XYZ file of C-alpha atoms in Angstrom:
606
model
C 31.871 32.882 -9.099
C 35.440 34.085 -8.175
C 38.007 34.065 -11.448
C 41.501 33.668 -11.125
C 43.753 33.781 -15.163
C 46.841 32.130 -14.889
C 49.469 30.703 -17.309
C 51.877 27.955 -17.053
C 55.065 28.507 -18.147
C 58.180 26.218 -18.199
C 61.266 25.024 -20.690
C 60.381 21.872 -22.756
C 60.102 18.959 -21.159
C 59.589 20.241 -17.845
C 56.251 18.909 -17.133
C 53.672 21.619 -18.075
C 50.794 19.890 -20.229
C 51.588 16.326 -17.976
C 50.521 18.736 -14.617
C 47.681 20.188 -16.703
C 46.362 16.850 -17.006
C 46.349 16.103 -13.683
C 44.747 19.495 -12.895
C 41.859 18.694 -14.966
C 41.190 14.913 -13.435
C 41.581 16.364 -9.679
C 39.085 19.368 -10.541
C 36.148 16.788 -11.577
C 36.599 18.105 -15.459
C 36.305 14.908 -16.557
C 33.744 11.973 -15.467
C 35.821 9.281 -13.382
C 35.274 6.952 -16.420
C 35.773 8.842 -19.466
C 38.660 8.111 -21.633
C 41.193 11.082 -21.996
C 44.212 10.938 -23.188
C 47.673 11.834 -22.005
C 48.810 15.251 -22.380
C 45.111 16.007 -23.308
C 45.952 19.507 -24.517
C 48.362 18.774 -27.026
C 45.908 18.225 -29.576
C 47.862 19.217 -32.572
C 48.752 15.824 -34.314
C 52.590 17.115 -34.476
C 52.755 18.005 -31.071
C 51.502 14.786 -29.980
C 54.299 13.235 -32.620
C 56.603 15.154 -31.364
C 55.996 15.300 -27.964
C 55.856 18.849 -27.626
C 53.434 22.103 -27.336
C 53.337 24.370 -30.020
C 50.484 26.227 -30.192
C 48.968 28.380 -26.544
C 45.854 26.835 -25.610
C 43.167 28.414 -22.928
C 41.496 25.933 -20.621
C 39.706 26.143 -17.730
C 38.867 24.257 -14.511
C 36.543 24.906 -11.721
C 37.527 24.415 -7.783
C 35.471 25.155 -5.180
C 33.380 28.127 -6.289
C 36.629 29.404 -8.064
C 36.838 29.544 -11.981
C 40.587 28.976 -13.159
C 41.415 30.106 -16.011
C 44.915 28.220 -17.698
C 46.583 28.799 -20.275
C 49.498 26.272 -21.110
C 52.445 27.495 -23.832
C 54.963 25.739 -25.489
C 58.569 25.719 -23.968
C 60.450 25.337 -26.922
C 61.904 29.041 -27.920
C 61.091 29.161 -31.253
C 57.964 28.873 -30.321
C 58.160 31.860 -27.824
C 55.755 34.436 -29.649
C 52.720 32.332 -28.331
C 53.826 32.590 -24.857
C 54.829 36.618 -25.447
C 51.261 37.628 -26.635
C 49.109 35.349 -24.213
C 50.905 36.674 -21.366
C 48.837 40.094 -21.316
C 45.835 37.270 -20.752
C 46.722 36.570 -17.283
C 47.271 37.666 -13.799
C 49.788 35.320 -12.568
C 52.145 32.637 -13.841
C 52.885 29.465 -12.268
C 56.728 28.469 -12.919
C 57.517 25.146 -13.523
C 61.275 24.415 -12.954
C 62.548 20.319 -13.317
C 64.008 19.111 -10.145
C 67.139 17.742 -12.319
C 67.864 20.189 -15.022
C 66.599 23.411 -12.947
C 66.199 26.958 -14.728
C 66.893 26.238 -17.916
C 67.314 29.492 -20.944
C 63.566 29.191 -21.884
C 62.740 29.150 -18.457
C 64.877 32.208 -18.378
C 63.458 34.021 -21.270
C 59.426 33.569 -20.395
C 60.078 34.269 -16.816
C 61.676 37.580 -18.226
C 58.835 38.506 -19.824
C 56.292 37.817 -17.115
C 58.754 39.756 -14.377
C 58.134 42.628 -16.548
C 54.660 42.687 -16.688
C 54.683 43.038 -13.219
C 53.240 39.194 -12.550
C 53.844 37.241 -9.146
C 54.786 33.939 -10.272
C 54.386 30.724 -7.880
C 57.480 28.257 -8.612
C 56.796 24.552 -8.732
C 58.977 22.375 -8.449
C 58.385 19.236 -10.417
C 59.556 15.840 -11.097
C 60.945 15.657 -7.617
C 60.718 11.725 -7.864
C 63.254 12.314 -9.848
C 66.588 10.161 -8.856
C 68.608 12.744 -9.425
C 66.628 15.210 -8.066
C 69.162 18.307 -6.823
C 65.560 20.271 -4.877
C 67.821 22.923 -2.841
C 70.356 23.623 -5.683
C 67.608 24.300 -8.319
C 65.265 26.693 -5.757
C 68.590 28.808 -5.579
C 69.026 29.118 -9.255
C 65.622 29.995 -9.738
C 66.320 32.741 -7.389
C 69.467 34.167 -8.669
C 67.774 34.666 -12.033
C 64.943 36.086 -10.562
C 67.189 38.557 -9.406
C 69.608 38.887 -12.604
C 66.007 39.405 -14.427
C 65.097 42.652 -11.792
C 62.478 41.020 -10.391
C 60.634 43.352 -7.107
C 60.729 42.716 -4.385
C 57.094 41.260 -3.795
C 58.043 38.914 -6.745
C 61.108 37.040 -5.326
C 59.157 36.463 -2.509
C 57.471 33.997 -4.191
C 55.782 30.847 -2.718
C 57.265 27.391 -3.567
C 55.591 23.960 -3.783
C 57.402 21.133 -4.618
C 55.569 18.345 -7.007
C 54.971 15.400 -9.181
C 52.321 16.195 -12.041
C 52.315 12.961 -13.614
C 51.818 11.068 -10.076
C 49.019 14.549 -9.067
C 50.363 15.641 -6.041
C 52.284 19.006 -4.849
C 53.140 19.686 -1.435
C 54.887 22.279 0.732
C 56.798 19.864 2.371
C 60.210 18.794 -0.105
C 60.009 15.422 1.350
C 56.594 13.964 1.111
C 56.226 12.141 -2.049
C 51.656 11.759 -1.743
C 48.921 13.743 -1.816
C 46.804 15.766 -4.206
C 47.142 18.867 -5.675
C 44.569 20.634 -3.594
C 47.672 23.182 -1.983
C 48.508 24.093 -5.562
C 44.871 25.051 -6.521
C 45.031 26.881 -2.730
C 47.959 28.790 -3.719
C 46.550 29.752 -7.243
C 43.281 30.902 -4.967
C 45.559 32.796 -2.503
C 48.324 34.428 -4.438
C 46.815 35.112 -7.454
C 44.835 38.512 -7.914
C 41.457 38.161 -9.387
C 41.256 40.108 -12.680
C 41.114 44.031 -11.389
C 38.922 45.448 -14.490
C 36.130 47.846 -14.624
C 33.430 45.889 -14.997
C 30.855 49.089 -15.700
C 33.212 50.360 -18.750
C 31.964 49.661 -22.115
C 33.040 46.686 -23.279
C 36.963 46.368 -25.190
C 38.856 42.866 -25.481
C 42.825 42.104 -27.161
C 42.887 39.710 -29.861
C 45.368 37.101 -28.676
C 44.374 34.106 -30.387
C 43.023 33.485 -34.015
C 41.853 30.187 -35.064
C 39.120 29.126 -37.750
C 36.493 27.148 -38.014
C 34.472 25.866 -41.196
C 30.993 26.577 -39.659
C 31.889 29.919 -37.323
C 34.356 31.651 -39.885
C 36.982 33.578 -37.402
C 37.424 32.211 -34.333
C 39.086 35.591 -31.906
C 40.296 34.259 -28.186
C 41.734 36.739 -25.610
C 40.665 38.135 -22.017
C 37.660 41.014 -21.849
C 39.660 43.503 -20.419
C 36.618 46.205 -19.841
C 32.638 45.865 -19.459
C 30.506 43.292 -20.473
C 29.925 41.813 -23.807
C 26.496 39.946 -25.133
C 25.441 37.631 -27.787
C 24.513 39.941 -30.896
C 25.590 42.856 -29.900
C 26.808 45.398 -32.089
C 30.838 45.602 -31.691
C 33.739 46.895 -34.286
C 37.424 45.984 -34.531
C 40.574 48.750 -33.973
C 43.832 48.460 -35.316
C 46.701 49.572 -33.228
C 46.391 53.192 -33.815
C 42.448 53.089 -33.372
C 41.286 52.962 -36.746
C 38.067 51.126 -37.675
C 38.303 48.012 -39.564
C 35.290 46.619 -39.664
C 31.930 46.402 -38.272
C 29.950 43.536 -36.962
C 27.835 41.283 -34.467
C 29.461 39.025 -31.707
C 27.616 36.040 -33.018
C 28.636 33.488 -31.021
C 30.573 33.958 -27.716
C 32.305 30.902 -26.192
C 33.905 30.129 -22.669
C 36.322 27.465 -21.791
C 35.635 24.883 -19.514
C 38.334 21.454 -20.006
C 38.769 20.526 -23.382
C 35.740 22.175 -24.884
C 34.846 25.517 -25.929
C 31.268 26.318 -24.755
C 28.661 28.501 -25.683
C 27.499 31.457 -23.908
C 25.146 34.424 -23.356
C 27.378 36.779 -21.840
C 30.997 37.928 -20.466
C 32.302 40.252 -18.305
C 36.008 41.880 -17.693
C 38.343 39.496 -16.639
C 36.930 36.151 -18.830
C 39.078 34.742 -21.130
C 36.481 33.911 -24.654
C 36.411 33.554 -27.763
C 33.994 35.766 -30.123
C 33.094 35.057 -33.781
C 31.408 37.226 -36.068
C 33.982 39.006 -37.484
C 35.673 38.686 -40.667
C 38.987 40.828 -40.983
C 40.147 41.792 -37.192
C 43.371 39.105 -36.577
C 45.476 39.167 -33.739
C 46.762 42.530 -31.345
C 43.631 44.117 -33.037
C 41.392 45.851 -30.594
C 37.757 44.292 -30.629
C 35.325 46.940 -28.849
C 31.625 48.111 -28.289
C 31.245 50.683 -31.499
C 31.437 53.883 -28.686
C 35.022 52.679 -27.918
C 37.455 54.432 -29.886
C 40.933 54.413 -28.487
C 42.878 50.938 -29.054
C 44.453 48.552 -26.477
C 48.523 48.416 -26.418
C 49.443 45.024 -27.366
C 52.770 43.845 -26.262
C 55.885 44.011 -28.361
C 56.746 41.001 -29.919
C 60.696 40.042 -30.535
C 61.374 40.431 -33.984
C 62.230 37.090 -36.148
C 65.858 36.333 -36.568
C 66.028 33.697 -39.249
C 64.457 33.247 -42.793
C 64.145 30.959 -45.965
C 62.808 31.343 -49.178
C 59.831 29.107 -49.882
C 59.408 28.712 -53.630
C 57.528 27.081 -55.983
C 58.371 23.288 -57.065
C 60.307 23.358 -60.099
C 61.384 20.085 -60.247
C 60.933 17.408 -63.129
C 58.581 15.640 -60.699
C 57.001 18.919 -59.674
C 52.584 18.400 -59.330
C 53.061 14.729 -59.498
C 52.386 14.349 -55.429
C 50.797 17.610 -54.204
C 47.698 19.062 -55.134
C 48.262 22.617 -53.899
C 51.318 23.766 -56.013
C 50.796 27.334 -57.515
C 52.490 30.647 -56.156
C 48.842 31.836 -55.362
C 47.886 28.731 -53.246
C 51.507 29.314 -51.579
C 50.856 32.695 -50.840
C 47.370 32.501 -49.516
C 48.585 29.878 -46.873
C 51.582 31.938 -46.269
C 49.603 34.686 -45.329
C 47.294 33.012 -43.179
C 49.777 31.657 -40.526
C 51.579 35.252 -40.957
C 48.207 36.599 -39.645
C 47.756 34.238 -36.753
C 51.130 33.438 -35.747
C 53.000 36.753 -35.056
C 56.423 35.948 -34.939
C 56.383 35.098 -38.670
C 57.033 37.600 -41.084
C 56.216 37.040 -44.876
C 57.567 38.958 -47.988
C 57.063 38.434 -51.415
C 60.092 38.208 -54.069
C 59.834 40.232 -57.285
C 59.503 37.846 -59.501
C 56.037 36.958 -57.558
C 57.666 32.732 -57.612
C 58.833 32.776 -54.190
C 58.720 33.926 -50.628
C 61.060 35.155 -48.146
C 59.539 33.518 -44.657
C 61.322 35.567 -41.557
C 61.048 33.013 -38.358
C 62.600 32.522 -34.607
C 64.443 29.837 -35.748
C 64.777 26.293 -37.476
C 62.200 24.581 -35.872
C 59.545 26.916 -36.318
C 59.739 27.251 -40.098
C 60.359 23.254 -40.165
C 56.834 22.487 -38.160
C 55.415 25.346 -40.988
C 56.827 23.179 -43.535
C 55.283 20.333 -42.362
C 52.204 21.417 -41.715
C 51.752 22.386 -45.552
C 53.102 19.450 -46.691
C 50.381 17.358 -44.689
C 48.112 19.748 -46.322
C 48.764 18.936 -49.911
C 51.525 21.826 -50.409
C 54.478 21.037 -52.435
C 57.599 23.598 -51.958
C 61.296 24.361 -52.740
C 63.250 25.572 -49.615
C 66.237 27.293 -49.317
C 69.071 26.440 -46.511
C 68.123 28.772 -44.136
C 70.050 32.373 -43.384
C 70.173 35.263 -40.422
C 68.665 38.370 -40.936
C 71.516 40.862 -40.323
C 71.026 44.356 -39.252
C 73.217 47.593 -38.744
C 73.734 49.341 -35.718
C 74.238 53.178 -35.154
C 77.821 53.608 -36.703
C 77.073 51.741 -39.802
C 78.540 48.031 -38.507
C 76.570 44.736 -39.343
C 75.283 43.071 -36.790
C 74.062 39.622 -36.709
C 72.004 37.888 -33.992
C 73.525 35.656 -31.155
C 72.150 32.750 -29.223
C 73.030 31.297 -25.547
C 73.647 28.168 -26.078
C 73.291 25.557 -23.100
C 74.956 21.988 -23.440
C 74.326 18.998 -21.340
C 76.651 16.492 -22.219
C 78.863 13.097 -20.628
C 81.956 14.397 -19.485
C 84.040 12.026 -22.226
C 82.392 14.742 -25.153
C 82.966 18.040 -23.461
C 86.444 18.518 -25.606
C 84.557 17.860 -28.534
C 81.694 19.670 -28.082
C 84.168 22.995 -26.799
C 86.358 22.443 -30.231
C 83.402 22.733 -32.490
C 81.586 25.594 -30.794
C 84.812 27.238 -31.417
C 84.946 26.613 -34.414
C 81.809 27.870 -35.234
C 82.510 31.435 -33.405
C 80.808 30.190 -30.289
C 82.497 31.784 -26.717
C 82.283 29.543 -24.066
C 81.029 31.310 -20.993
C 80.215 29.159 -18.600
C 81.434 25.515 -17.848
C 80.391 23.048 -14.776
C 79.819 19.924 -13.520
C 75.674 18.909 -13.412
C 76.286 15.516 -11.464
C 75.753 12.102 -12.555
C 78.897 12.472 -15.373
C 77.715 15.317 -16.813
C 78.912 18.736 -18.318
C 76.816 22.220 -18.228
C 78.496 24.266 -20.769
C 77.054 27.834 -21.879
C 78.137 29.223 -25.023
C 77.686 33.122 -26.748
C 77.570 32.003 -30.494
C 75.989 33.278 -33.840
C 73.033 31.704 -34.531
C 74.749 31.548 -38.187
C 77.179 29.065 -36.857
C 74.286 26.704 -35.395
C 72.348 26.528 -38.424
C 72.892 22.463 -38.813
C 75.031 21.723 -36.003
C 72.821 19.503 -33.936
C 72.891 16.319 -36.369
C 76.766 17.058 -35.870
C 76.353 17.370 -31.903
C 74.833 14.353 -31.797
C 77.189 12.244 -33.689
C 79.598 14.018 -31.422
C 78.159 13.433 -28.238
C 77.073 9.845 -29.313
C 73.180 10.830 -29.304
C 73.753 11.798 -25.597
C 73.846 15.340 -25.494
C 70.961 17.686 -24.987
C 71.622 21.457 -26.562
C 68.734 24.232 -25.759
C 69.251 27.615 -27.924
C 67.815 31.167 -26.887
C 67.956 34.485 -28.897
C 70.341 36.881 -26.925
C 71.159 39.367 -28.796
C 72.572 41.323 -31.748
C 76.160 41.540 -31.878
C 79.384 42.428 -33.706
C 79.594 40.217 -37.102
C 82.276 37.579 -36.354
C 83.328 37.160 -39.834
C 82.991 33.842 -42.425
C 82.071 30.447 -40.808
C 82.887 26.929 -42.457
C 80.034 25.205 -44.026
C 79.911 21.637 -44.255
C 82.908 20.250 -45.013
C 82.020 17.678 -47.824
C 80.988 17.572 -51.299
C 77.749 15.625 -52.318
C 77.300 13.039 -55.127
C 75.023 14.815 -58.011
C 72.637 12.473 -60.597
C 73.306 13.206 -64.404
C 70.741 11.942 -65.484
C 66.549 11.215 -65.168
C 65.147 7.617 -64.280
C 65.405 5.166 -61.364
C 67.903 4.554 -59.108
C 69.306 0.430 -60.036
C 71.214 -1.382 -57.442
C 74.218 -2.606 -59.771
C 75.302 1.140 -60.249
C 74.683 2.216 -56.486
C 77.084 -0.588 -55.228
C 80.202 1.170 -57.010
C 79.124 4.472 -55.466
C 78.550 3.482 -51.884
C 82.938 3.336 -51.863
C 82.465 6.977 -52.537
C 80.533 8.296 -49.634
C 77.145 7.986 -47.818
C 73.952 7.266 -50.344
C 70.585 9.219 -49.659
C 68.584 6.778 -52.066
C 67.551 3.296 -52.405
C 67.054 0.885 -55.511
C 63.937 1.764 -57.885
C 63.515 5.365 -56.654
C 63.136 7.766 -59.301
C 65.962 10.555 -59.555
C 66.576 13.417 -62.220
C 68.988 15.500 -62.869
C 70.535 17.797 -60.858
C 69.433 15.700 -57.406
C 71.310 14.574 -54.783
C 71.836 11.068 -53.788
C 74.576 10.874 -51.351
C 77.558 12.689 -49.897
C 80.643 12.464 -51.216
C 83.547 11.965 -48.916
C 85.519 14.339 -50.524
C 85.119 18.601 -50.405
C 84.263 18.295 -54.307
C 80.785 18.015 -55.895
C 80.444 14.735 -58.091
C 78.449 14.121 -61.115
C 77.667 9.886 -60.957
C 75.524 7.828 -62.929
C 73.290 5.683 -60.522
C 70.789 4.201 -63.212
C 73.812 2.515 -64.823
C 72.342 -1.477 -65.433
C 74.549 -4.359 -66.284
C 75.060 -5.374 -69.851
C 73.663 -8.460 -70.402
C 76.173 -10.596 -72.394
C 76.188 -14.555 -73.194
C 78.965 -15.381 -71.458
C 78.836 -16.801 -67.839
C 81.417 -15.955 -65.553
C 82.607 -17.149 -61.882
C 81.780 -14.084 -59.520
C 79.725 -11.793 -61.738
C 76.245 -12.681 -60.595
C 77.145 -12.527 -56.949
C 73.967 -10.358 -55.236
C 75.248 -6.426 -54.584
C 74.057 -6.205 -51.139
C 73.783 -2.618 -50.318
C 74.028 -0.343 -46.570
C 70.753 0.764 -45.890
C 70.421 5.018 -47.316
C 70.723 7.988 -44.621
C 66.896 9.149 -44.519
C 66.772 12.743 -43.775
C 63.970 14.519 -41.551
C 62.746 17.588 -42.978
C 64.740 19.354 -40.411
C 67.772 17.545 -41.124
C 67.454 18.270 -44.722
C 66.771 22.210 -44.311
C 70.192 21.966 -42.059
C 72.014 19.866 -44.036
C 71.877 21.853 -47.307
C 74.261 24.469 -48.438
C 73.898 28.227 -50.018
C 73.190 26.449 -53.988
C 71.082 23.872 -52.724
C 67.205 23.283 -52.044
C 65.024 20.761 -50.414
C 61.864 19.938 -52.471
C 59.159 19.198 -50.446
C 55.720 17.347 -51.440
C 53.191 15.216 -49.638
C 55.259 11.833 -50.100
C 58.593 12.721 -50.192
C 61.557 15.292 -49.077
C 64.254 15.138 -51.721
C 67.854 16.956 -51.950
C 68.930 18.956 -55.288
C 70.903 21.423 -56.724
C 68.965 25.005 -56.878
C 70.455 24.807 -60.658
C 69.621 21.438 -62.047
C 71.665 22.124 -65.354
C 75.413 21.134 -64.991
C 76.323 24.000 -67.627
C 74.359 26.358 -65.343
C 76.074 25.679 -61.858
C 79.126 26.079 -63.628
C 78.001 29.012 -64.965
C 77.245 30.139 -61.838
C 80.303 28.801 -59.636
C 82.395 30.734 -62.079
C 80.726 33.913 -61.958
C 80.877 33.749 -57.515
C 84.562 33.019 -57.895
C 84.955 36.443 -60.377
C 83.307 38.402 -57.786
């Protein structure tokens, strides 16, 4: 059977896992009567809460005698070390660009990558039943940044079908809105190469993927890139300079076909599978027959630009939620996703409590966050801070994003007078149709940590921003934090309505009536610059005089609830977000009043 490896790659939202989907129902994967549901592939249970990919996932389908090999990645560019690594995997890409939006700066950076590597993509253009579709406009922009990326010549003369993946059909024709997707499966036939491997090499394969399982142990996905490999055969794992790890037996080799992973006897070059039996070798190792000696290059991975410090729960509520809550438990996890996610970096502090956890940006660490928490975890976090470097003369450099903004017309002042006042240079600014404003910014990724909450006040929850890591540039000096104080408890117990009604004139609460505070946690914002101490378990003294007016019910504004991800941006440089199964709570890093004083005095000495 001919193979053909391809991935799709898109921005979010464009349409990838929805035309996956469709793939797999026109290519007779699944019975016309089985149950499947939508966006079968996001199988994570936060990407289907969140409605996006996060992890790369291999699939396969089968089309006339052809075995297609897909592998979809997320869009989101935090995310973008899973589509980095996965893209030595395949011989083509198929690039999905929205009929609306158009190339977007994930779409930029992925397509980047791929252009590099040599790969022939095949643009699709979806969602073009789409009322505002702009099809003409969008095929040009793909074009000019193929050519701002260098792309060859052979690449921008790429073929272009024009689709709907949640209706299933693609066409060549821009103004047929039926069909199938049989001329996108053609294409994928046509324009992709089949894998060009030596099949009679002994046998070597990249570790791309790592996942676990409680009955196979290590679970090692990536593409056989020479010979053939068998069940039980004797095979030994490289590092990147071609040192032995370990030793071992492929136990259990497993294709892809849908959904499922299936056993097999047997692969050859070019098959994307996944091998367990081996105990130690992670990801960009080099898994081999024992005669092999020399390593396969993995790709270079973009280094993190972001990090926080995960600590230990020191709170006065600390082990009353979570069952996982030691430094050792912390670091074992820690460690874990450091070994199969690669764009993480993980360093220990030395007082052995906490861990700095390097990242691509807020989102990342925050679906790392919640992942532990779901798993028992509880955790202090720190607000979250760039990772500076220096550049040849000495200078500190910090790292920049582009910064795309889709907003009504009516917000584009705003939006321009807070970018700038966050450092961010406005580069590009034009009109998108239907109202709306494309503006592209060069700012600090400093000065976006907890601006979208902001934006979207701003832009009156109408305003898409997308973020991508440009580069490292000059330091642009200090940046104004938030602007407002917060309101501080004094004291341990629960929260009692009768002394949160006085307090509510003061600012915004964070807490409700009968939840259980201590001190040194925050329970509101002030509206005020200054920090506040308040009493909010204050109760009325019961006297035995009646009174006109005194009983009269308090009737309180409903709290601001805070994400995780609008905590982590929210807090400042002295403050932490504790973490546990059941809750996400605000407070002070230094509980102790006499401490952050302390402390405030000593930062205003140096």
């Amino acid at each position: 059977m001919s193979l053909r490896n391809i991935a799709i790659i898109a921005h979010v939202d464009h349409g990838k896992t929805t035309l996956v989907d469709q793939l797999f129902r026109q290519s007779g994967t699944f019975r016309d009567n089985q149950r499947v549901e939508e966006r079968a592939m996001d199988s994570n249970d936060l990407e289907k809460e969140r409605g996006i990919t996060i992890l790369a996932k291999p699939t396969s389908v089968e089309w006339e005698g052809t075995r297609i090999n897909i592998v979809d990645t997320p869009g989101h560019a935090d995310f973008g070390g899973e589509v980095e690594r996965i893209l030595s995997m395949v011989d083509g890409v198929i690039l999905l660009v929205d009929s609306s939006e158009g190339a977007m700066p994930q779409t930029k950076f992925v397509t980047g990558k791929a252009l590099k590597l040599g790969l022939r993509p095949i643009v699709v253009v979806n969602k073009i039943d789409r009322p505002d579709e702009r099809i003409q406009e969008v095929l040009d922009e793909v074009f000019d940044l193929f050519v701002s990326l260098d792309a060859t010549d052979e690449q921008l003369d790429f073929p272009v079908l024009y689709a709907s993946g949640r209706n299933g059909y693609a066409n060549e024709n821009p103004d047929l809105r039926e069909g199938t997707l049989t001329p996108l499966f053609q294409k994928i036939v046509e324009h992709v190469p089949p894998p060009a491997l030596e099949v009679d090499a002994p046998f070597s394969f990249l570790v791309t993927l790592l996942d676990r399982d409680n009955f196979l142990g290590r679970i090692l996905t990536g593409r056989v890139q020479s010979g053939t490999v068998k069940v039980n055969q004797p095979i030994h794992a490289l590092d990147m300079d071609g040192k032995v790890i370990e030793t071992g037996r492929a136990s259990k080799i497993m294709t892809f076909q849908g959904l499922d992973r299936v056993p097999t006897d047997e692969a050859s070059a070019g098959d994307i599978i996944s091998i367990a039996g081996l105990t130690v070798a992670t990801v960009s190792n080099t898994i081999a027959d024992t005669s092999v000696t020399e390593a396969i290059q993995a790709q270079p991975i973009d280094p993190p630009t972001l990090s926080m410090r995960f600590s230990v729960n020191d709170s006065p509520m600390a082990g009353r939620e979570g069952t996982k809550v030691t430094s050792r438990m912390i670091r074992d996890r820690l460690e874990r996703e450091a070994e199969s996610n690669v764009a993480i970096k993980v360093t220990e502090s030395e007082d052995k409590d906490s861990f700095e956890v390097a990242g691509r940006g807020e989102l990342q660490l925050g679906v790392l966050i919640e992942t532990m928490r779901r798993e028992g975890f509880e955790l202090g976090i720190s607000r979250p801070r760039v990772l500076y470097r220096e550049d040849e003369n000495g200078n500190r450099t910090e790292p920049y994003e582009t910064v795309v903004i889709d907003v009504d017309d009516e917000h584009s002042g705003t939006v321009v007078e807070k970018m700038a006042l966050r450092k961010g240079e406005m580069t590009d600014m034009r009109p998108s149709g239907g109202g709306k404003t494309r503006i592209t910014f060069s700012a600090p990724s400093r000065g976006l940590i907890g601006y979208h909450g902001e934006f979207l006040s701003d832009t009156r929850g109408t305003g898409i921003m997308n973020r991508l890591f440009e580069k490292y540039g000059p330091y642009r000096g200090p940046i104004e934090g938030r602007k407002n104080g917060v309101l501080i408890s004094n004291g341990n117990g629960e929260a009692v309505a009768y002394a949160l009604g006085p307090l509510e004139e003061r600012g915004i609460l964070f807490v409700s009536p009968g939840e259980a505070l201590y001190e040194g946690m925050i329970i509101g914002e002030n509206a005020k610059p200054e920090d506040l101490e308040v009493n909010p378990m204050k109760s009325k003294q019961l006297t035995n005089f009646r009174s006109t007016g005194k009983d009269d019910a308090i009737r309180l504004t409903p709290p601001k609830i805070m994400t995780l991800e609008q905590a982590i941006a929210y807090i400042d440089d002295d403050e932490m977000v504790e973490v546990t199964p059941k809750n996400i709570r605000i407070r002070k890093a230094l509980l102790d009043p006499h401490e952050r004083k302390k402390a405030s005095r000593k930062k205003e000495a140096a």
